[in-house]
PDB file of C-alpha atoms in Angstrom:
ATOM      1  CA  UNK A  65      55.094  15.801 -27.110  1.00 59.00           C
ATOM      2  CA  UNK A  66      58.110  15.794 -29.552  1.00 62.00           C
ATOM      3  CA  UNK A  67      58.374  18.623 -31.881  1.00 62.00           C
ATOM      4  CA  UNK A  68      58.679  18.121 -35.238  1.00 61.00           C
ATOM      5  CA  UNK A  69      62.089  18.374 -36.684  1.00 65.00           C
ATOM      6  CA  UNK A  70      63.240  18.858 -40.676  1.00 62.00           C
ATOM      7  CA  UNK A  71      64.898  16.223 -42.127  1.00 62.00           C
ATOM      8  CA  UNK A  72      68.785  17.225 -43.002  1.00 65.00           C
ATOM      9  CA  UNK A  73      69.004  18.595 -45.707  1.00 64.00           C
ATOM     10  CA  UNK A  74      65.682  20.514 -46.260  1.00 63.00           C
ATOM     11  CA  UNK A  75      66.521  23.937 -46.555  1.00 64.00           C
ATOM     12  CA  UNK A  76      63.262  25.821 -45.308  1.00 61.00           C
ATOM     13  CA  UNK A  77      60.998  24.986 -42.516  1.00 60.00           C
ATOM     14  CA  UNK A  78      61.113  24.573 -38.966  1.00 62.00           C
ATOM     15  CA  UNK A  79      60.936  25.887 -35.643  1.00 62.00           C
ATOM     16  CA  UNK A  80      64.208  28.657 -37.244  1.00 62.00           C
ATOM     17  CA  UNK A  81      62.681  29.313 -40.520  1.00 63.00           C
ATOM     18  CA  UNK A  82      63.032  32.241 -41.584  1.00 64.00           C
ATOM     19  CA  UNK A  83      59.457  34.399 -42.050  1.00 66.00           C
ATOM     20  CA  UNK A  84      57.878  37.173 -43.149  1.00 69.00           C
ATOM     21  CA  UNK A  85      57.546  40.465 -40.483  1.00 65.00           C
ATOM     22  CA  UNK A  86      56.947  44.044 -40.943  1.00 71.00           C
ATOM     23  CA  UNK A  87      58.998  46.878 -39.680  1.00 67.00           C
ATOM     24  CA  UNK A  88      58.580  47.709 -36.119  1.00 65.00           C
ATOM     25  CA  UNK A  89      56.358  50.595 -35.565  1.00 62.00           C
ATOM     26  CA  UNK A  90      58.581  51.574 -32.548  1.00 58.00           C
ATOM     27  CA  UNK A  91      61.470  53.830 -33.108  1.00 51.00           C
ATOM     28  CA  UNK A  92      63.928  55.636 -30.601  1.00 51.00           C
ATOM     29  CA  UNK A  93      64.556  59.524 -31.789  1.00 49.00           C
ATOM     30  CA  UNK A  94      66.608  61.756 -29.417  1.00 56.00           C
ATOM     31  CA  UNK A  95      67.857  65.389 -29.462  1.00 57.00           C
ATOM     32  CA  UNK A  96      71.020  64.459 -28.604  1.00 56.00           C
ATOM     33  CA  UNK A  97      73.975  62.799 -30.027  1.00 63.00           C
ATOM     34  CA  UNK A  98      76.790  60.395 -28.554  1.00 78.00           C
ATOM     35  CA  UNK A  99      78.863  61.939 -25.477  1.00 79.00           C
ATOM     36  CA  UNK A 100      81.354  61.923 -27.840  1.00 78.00           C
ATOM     37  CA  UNK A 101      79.782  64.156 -30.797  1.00 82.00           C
ATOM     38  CA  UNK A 102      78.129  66.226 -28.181  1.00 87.00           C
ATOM     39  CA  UNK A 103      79.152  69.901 -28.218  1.00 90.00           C
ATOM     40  CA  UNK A 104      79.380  72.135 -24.663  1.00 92.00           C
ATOM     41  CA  UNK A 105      75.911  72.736 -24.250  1.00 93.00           C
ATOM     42  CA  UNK A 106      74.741  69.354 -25.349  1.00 93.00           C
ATOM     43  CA  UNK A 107      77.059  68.185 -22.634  1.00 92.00           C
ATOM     44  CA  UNK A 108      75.798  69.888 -19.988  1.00 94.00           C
ATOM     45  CA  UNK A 109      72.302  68.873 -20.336  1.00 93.00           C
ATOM     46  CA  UNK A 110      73.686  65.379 -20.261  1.00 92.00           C
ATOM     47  CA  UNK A 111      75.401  65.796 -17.153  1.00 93.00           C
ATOM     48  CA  UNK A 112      71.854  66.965 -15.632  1.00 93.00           C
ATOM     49  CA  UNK A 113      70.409  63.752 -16.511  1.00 91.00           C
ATOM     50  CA  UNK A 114      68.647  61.458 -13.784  1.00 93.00           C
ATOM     51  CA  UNK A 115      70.687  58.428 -15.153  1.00 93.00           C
ATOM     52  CA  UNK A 116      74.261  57.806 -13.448  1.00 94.00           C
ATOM     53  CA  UNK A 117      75.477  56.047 -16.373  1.00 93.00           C
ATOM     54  CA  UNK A 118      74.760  58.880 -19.110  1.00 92.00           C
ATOM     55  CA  UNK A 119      76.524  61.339 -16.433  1.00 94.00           C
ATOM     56  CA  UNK A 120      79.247  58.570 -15.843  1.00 94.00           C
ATOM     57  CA  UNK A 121      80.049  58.726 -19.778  1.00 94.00           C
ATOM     58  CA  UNK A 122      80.083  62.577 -19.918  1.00 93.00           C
ATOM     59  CA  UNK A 123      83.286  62.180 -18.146  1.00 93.00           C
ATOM     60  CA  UNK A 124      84.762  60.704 -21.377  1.00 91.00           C
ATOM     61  CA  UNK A 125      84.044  63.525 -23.043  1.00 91.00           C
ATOM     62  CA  UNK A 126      87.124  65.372 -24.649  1.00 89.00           C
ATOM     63  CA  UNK A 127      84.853  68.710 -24.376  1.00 91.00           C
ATOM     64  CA  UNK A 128      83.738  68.008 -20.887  1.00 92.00           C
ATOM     65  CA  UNK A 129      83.834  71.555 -19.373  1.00 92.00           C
ATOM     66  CA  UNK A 130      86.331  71.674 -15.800  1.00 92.00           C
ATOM     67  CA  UNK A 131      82.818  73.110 -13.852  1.00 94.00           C
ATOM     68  CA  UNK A 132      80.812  70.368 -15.235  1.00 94.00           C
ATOM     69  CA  UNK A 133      83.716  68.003 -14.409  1.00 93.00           C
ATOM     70  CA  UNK A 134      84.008  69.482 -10.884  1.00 92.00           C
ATOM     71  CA  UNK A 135      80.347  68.960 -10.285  1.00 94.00           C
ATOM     72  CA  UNK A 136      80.320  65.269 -11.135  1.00 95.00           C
ATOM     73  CA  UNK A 137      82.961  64.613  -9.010  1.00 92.00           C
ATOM     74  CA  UNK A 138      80.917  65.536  -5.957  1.00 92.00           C
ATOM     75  CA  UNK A 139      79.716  63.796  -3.018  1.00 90.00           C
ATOM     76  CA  UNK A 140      76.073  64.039  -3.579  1.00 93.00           C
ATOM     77  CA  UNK A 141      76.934  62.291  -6.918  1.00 95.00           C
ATOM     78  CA  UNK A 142      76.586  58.261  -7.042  1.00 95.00           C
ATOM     79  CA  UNK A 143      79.800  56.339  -6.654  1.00 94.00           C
ATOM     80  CA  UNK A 144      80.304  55.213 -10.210  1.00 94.00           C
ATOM     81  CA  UNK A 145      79.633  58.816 -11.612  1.00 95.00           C
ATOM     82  CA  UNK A 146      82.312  60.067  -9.167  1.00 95.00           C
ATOM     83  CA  UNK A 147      84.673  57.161 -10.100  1.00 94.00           C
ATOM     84  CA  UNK A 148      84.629  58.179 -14.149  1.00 94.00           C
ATOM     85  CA  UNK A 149      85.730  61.373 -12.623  1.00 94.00           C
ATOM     86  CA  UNK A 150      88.702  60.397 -11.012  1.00 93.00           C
ATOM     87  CA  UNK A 151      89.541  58.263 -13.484  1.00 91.00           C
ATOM     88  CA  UNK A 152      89.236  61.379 -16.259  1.00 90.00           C
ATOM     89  CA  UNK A 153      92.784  61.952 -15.212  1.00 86.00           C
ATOM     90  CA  UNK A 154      91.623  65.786 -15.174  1.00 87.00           C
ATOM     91  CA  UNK A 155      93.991  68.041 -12.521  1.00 88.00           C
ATOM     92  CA  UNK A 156      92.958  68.308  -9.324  1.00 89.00           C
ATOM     93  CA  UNK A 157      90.323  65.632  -9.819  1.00 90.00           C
ATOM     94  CA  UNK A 158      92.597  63.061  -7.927  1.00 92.00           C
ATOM     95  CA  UNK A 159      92.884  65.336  -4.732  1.00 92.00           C
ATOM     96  CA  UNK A 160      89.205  65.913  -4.152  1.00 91.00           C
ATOM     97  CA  UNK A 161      88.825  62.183  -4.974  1.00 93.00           C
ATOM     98  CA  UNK A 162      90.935  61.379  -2.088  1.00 93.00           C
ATOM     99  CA  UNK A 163      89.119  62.184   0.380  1.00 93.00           C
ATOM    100  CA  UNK A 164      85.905  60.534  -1.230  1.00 94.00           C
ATOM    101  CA  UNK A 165      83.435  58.837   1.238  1.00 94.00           C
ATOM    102  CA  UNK A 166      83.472  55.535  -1.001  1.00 94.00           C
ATOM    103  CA  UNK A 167      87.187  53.355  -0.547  1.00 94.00           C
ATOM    104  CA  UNK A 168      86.660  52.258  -4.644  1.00 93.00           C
ATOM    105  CA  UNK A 169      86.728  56.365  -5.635  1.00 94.00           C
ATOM    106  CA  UNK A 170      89.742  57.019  -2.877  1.00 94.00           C
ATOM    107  CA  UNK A 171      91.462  53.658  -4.344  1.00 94.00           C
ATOM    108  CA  UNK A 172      91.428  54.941  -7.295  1.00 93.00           C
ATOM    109  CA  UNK A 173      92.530  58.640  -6.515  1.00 93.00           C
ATOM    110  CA  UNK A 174      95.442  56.866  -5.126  1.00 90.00           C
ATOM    111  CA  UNK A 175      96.677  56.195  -8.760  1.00 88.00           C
ATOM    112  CA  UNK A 176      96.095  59.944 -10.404  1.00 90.00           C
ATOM    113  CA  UNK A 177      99.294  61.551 -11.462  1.00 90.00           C
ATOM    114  CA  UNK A 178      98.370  64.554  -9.660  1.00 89.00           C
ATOM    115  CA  UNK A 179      97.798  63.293  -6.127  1.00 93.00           C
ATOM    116  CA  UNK A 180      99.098  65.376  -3.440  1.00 94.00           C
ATOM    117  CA  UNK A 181     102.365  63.534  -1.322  1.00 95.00           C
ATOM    118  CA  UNK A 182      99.891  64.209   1.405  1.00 96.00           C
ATOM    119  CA  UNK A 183      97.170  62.679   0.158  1.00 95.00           C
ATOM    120  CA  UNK A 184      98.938  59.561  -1.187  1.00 94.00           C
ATOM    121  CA  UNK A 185     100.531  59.073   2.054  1.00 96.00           C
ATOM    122  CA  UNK A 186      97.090  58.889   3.665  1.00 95.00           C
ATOM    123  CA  UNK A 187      95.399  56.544   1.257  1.00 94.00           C
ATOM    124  CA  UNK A 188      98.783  54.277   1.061  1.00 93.00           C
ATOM    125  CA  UNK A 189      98.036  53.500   5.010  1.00 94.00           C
ATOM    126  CA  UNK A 190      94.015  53.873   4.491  1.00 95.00           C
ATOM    127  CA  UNK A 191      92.874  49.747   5.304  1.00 94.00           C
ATOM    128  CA  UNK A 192      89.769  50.550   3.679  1.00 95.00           C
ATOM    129  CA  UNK A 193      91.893  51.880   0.246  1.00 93.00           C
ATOM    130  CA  UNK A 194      94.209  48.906   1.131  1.00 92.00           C
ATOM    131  CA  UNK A 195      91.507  46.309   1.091  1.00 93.00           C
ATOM    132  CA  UNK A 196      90.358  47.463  -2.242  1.00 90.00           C
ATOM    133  CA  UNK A 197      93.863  47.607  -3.951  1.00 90.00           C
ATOM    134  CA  UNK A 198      94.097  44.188  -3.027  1.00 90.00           C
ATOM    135  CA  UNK A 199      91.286  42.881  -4.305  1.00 89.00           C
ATOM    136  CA  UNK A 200      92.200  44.569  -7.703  1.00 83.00           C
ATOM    137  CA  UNK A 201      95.535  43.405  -7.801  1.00 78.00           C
ATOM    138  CA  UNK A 202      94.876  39.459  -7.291  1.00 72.00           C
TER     139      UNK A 202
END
């Protein structure tokens, strides 16, 4: 069945017509403020949280603490929460990084201005590193 449409011209009416609504009765409150308004202990908490992207974005934080930074860049952390680390630029970040179970995390340790000789030797002839850096650079 063919909808009805509004002659050109005809300013109101139709399927897009604007109408009448209330306010939604829904609103979202939080204790917290952006990463980037949040003070130390603020961004703490948010490093604690159970979603890898809010911990991701603490990394972007200019108050980040270096312990809070360190524990981010951990193992037991998920890859894209350990990747904002490396990519923080932080010292010593890159070095730990290198030697990070996931190729995308040691790929990118393999650009940090602080990377060891040793390490950057290592990733430079790691295939898995290579493969990535390849895929990046096409």
């Amino acid at each position: 069945m063919p909808t009805n449409r509004v002659p050109k011209g005809v300013r109101s009416g139709g399927q897009f017509a604007a109408s009448a609504h209330t306010e939604p009765l829904v609103s979202i409150d939080t204790d917290f403020p952006s990463v980037g308004d949040a003070d130390v202990e603020q961004l703490r908490a948010l490093a604690e949280s159970n979603d890898p992207l809010v911990r991701a974005e603490v990394t972007s934080s200019i108050r980040v603490p270096d312990d809070v930074l360190e524990r981010l860049a951990e193992a037991d952390q998920p890859a894209s929460v350990r990747l904002a680390a490396v990519n923080t630029g932080y010292a010593g970040i890159a070095d730990r990084a290198a030697t990070d179970p996931d190729p995308l995390v040691r790929a990118a340790a393999l650009s940090g201005w602080d990377l060891s000789d040793h390490h950057r030797e290592r990733l430079s002839h790691d295939p898995k590193v290579q493969r990535v850096m390849g895929l990046i650079s096409r």
